[in-house]
Each structure stands twice: as structure tokens, then as C-alpha cells.
Coordinates of C-alpha atoms in Angstrom, one line a residue:
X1 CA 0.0 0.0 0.0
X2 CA 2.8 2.0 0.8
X3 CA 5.0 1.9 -2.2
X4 CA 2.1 2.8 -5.0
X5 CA 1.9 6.1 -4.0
X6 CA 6.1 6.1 -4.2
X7 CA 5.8 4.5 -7.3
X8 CA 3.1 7.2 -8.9
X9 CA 5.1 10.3 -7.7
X10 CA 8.9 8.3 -9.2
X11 CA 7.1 7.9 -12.9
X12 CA 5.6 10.9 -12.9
X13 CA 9.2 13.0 -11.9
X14 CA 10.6 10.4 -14.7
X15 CA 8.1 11.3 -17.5
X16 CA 8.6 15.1 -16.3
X17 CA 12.3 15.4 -16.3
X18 CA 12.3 13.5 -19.1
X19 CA 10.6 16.1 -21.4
X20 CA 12.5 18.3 -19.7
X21 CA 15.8 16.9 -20.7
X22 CA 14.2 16.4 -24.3
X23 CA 12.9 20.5 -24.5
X24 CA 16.6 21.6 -22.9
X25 CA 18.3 18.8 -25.5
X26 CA 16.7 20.7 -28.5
X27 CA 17.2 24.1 -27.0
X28 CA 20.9 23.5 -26.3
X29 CA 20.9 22.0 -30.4
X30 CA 19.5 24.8 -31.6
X31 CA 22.0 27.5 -29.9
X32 CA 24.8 25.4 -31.4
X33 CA 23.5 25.3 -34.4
X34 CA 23.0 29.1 -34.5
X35 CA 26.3 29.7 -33.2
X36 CA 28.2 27.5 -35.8
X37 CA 25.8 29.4 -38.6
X38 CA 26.0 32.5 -36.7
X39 CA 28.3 34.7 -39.3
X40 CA 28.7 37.3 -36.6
X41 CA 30.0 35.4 -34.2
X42 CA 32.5 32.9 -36.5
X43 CA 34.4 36.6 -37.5
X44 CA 35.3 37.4 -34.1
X45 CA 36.7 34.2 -33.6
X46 CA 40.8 34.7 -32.1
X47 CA 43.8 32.6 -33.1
X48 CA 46.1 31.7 -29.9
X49 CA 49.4 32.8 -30.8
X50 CA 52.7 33.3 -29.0
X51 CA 56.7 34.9 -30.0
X52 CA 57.8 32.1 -28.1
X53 CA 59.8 29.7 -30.5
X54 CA 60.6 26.0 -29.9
X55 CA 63.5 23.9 -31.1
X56 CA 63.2 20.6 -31.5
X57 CA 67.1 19.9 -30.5
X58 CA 67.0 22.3 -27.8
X59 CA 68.8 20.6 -24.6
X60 CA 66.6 20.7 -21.2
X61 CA 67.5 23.2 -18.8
X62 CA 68.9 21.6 -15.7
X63 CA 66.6 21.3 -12.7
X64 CA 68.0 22.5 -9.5
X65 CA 68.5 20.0 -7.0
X66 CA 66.4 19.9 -4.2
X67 CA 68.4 19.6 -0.9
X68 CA 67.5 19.1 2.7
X69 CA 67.2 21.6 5.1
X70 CA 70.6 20.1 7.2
X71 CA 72.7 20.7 3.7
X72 CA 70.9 24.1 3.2
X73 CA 72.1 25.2 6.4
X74 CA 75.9 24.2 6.2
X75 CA 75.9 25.1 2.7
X76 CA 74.9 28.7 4.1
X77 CA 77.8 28.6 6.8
X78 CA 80.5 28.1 4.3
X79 CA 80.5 24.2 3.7
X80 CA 79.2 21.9 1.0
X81 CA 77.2 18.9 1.2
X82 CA 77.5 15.3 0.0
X83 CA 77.7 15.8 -3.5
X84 CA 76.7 13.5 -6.9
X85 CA 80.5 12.7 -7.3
X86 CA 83.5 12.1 -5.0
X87 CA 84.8 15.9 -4.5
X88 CA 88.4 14.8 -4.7
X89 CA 87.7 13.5 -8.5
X90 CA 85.8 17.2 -8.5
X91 CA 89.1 18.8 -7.5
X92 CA 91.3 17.0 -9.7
X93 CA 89.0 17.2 -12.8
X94 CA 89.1 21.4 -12.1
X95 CA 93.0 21.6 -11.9
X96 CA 92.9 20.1 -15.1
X97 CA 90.4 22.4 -16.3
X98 CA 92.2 25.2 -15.2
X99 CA 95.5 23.3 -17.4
X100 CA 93.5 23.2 -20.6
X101 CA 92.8 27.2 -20.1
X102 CA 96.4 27.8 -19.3
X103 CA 98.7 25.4 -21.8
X104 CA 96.0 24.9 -24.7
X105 CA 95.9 27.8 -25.5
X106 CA 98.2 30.4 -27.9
X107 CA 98.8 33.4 -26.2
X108 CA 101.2 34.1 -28.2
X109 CA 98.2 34.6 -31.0
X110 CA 96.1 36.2 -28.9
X111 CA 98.4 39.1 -28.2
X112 CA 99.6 39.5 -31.6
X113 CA 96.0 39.8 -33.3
X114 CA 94.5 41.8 -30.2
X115 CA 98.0 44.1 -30.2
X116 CA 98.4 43.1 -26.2
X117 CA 101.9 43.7 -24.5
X118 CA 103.3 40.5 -23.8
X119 CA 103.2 40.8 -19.6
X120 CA 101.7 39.2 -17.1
X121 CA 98.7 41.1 -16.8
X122 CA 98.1 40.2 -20.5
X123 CA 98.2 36.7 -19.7
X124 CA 96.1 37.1 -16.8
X125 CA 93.7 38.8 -18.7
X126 CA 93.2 36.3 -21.7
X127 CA 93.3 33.4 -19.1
X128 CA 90.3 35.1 -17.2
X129 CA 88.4 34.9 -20.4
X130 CA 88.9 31.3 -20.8
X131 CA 88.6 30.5 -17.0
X132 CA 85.2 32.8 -17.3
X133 CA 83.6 30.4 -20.4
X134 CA 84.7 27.0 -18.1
X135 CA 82.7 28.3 -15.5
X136 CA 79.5 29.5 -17.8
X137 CA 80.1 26.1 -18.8
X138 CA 79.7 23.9 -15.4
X139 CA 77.4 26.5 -13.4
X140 CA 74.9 24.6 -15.1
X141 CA 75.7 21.2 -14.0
X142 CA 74.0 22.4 -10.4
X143 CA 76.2 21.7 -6.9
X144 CA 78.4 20.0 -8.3
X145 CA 79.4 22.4 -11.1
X146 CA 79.5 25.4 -8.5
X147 CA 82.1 23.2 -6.5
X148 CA 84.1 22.6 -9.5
X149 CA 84.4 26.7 -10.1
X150 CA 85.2 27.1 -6.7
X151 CA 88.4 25.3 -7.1
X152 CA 89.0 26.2 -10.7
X153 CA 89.2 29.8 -9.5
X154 CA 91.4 28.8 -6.9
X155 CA 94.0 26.8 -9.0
X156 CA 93.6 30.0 -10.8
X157 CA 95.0 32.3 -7.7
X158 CA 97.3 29.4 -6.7
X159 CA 98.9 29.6 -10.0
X160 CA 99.2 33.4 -10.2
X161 CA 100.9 33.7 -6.9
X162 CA 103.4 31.0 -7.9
X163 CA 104.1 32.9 -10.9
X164 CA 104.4 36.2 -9.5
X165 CA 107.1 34.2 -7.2
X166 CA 109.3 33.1 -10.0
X167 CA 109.0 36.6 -11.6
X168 CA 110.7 37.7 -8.6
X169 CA 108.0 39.9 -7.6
X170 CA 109.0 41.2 -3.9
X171 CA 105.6 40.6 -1.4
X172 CA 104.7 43.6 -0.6
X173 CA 104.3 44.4 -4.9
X174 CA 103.0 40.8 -5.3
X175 CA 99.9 41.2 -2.5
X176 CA 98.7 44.4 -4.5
X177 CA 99.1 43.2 -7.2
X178 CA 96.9 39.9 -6.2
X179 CA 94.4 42.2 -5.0
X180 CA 94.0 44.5 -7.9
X181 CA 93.7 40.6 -10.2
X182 CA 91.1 39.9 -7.7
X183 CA 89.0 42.9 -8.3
X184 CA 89.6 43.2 -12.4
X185 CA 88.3 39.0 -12.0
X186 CA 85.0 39.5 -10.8
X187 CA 84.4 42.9 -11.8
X188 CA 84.9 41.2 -16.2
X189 CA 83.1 38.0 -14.7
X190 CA 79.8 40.6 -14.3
X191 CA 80.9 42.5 -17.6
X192 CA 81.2 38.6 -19.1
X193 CA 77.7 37.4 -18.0
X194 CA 75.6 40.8 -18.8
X195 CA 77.5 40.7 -22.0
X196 CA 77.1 36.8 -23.3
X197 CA 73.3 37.2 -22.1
X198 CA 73.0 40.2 -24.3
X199 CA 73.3 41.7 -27.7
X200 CA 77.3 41.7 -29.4
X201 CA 77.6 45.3 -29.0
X202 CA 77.2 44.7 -24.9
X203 CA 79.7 41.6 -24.8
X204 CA 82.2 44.1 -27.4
X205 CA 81.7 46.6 -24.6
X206 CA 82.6 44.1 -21.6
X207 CA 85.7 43.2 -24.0
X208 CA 86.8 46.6 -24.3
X209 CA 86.8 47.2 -21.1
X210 CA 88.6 43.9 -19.3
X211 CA 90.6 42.6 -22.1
X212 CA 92.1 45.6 -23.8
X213 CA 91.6 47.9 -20.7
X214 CA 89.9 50.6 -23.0
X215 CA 92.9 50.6 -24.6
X216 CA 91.3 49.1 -28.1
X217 CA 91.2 51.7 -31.5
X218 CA 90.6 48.7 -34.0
X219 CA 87.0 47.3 -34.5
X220 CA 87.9 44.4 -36.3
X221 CA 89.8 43.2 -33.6
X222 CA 86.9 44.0 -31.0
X223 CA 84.8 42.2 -33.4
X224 CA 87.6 38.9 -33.7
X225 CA 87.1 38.2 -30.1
X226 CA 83.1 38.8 -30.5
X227 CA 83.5 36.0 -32.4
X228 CA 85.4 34.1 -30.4
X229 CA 83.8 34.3 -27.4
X230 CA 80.3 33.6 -29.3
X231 CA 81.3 30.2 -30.7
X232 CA 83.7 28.6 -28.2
X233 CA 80.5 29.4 -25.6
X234 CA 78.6 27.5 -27.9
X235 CA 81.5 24.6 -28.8
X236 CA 81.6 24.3 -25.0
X237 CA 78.0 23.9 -24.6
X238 CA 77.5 21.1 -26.8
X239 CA 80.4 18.6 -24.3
X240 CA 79.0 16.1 -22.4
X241 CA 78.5 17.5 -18.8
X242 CA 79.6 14.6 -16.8
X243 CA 82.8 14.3 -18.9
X244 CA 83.5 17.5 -17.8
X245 CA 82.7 16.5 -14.3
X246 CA 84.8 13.9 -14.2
X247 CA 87.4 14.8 -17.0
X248 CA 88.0 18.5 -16.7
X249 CA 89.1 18.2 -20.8
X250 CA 88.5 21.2 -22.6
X251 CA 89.4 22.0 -26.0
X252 CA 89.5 25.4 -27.6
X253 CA 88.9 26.4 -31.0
X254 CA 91.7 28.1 -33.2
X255 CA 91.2 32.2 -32.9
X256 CA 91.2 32.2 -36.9
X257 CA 89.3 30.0 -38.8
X258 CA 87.9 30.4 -42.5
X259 CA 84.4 29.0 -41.9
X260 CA 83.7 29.6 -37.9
X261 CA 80.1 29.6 -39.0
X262 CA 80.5 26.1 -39.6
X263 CA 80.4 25.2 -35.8
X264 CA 76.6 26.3 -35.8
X265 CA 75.5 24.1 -38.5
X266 CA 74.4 20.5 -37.4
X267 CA 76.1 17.6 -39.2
X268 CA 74.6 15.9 -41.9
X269 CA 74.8 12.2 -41.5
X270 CA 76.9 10.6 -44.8
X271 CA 75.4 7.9 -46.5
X272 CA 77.0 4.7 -48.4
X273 CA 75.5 3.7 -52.0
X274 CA 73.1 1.3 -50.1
X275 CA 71.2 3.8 -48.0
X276 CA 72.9 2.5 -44.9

């Protein structure tokens, strides 16, 4: 007795919603329909675009590590953490580094097409350069690339001082002189990374200034080492960062070449007569 009346009022809110649903059906049809004939509203239609340009070859940017709060907190005091690789292979792969910027490359070239005195500041200043691209280079391997810089810069200073020593350069001379290297380091290592970052006529600016020491009449030879610093950044780019890592092998391109466009090409694979 008690579920009829349950029954009654279930079929008829069935049959109800059910025309309903059938009038809203037809209504919703209809507005589509009108939209999609609709010629005022097809016109305003918008295209999503964006500047934003993608390369299939492009590398993946490295993802910063994420570290506990314990490594955080020496890390801030002055120490490092446990690291990806043993930090004595670290040490010895960045003395090595800091050899391939010292004996592979020709100063000797580098102060005869940039009209450089042949001095120690000179030397200093070309090596910075090089020293500067290694570390553009490995800041992007993460902790373990910021470790490596630390002790490529300081093979860097080691090396200085001990040649400073053999010069017979007295202590007194050889401290201010360390100190006025010090500041002409980091202030180009600023001029380096605002200027690679930017347009050429910024990085020909940061070369003015640090390697001639705005001492530079000739824009061919402002634009020579424009060049220079454009494709070894990108030859240096393209190694294998845990070979680096490990390694610390670097090799340099030539100052002069006759195609240096040709580094920025990819290379076509070669082909036998069978298609292999």
C-alpha cells in the first residue's frame, strides 16, 4: 500500500524530467547550431598565438637539486654537502680544467691579433676569459658544477701567486698586485655574463673594457674576439657534462678559422650507396 503512491510520484518526476531533458536537449541543439551558422560570431573568432619559438634539438634546462634543510644550512655557513661525485675527483678534474685554459691555448696569437703587450697582466687577462667560459660552462651542471668553479678559481689564484714568485716579484708588490687581479676578475666575470646574455655590441663593450683595458682603437679586432667568445661558448656547450665532471678536458677552438660559421651548423649524417 505503501510503495504505490512512491511509485506514482517516481514515474511521474521520470516522464517530467524527461521532457525536460528532451525540451533543454533541443534548446541546447539549436544555440549550437545558430552559433556555428552564426556569421557574426565565426568573424570574431581569435587565433592563440605566441613569439615564443621552440627547437626541437633544444637541450633541457637543468633542474635545480632539491636539498634538505641540514645541507641548506651548512651550505649557508660556508660548507658543502654530499655531493653527486667524490669531491676529490671534483678537485682533480678542475686543476685540469684550469691546465686546458692555461697550456692549450696560444697566447702568443692572442696578443699579436688583439696588439696586447706581452706581460703578465696580459696573460692574466686572456686566461680570465677562458677561466670565465669554463665556469659558464659547469654553473649549469647544479652543486656540483659550482664546486668545480670554486676550485677552478682557486688553482687560478694558486697559480698566479706562484708565478708572480718566479718573476721575482717582492711581497709587498705581489699582494697588491693579487688584489688588484682579484677585483679586475670578478668585476669582467659581471661584464662577461651581462654581455654573453645580451646583444654583441654589450659583450664588445665588456671586452673593451677587461681585455684591452679601453685601450682598443681597431673594431675588427673588437669584433675577432666577439666571435670568439660567441662560438667557443657555444662549442663548450655542446660537451658532455659529466665528462667534464669527471674529465675537466676542454678543447678550444683556433682564434682564426675560414668557416667559424661552420660550428653552428648540425652535421649531416653521410650515406653509403646502399642507403645504410
Amino acid at each position: 500500500m505503501y510503495r504505490r503512491p512512491l511509485l506514482t510520484a517516481l514515474r511521474t518526476l521520470f516522464i517530467n524530467g524527461n521532457r525536460a531533458y528532451g525540451q533543454e536537449f533541443c534548446s541546447v541543439r539549436a544555440l549550437a547550431s545558430w552559433r556555428v551558422s552564426s556569421p557574426c560570431l565565426t568573424s570574431c573568432r581569435t587565433l592563440h598565438s605566441t613569439p615564443q619559438l621552440f627547437n626541437v634539438n633544444e637541450k633541457p634546462q637543468h633542474t635545480e637539486e632539491e636539498v634538505g634543510a641540514f645541507t641548506k644550512l651548512i651550505e649557508v655557513m660556508g660548507f658543502t654537502g654530499p655531493l653527486k661525485y667524490n669531491k676529490w675527483k671534483i678537485k682533480i678534474a678542475a686543476l685540469r680544467m684550469y691546465t686546458c685554459c692555461v697550456e692549450r691555448v696560444n697566447y702568443d696569437e692572442f696578443f699579436d691579433k688583439c696588439s696586447l703587450p706581452d706581460t703578465m697582466n696580459s696573460w692574466f687577462l686572456v686566461a680570465q676569459l677562458h677561466i670565465w667560459m669554463c665556469m659558464v660552462r659547469m654553473r649549469q651542471e647544479g652543486r656540483e658544477g659550482k664546486y668545480m668553479c670554486r676550485w677552478l678559481v682557486h688553482s687560478m689564484w694558486e697559480d698566479v701567486e706562484q708565478r708572480s714568485k718566479i718573476m721575482g716579484v717582492d711581497s709587498s708588490h705581489r699582494k697588491e698586485g693579487m688584489t688588484s687581479m682579484t677585483e679586475t676578475f670578478y668585476a669582467a666575470i659581471f661584464g662577461y655574463d651581462e654581455g654573453v646574455l645580451s646583444d654583441d655590441c654589450v659583450l664588445a663593450a665588456a671586452l673593451w673594457r677587461n681585455l684591452f683595458s679601453r685601450e682598443c682603437e681597431d673594431p675588427k679586432q673588437l669584433e675577432l674576439m666577439v666571435e670568439y667568445v660567441r662560438k667557443q661558448m657555444q662549442f663548450i656547450d655542446a660537451l658532455d657534462g659529466e665528462d667534464l665532471m669527471l674529465s675537466g678536458e676542454v678543447k678550444w677552438r683556433p682564434l682564426l678559422e675560414e668557416n667559424a660559421q661552420s660550428i653552428l651548423k648540425v652535421a649531416t649524417p653521410t650515406y653509403n650507396d646502399t642507403g645504410l
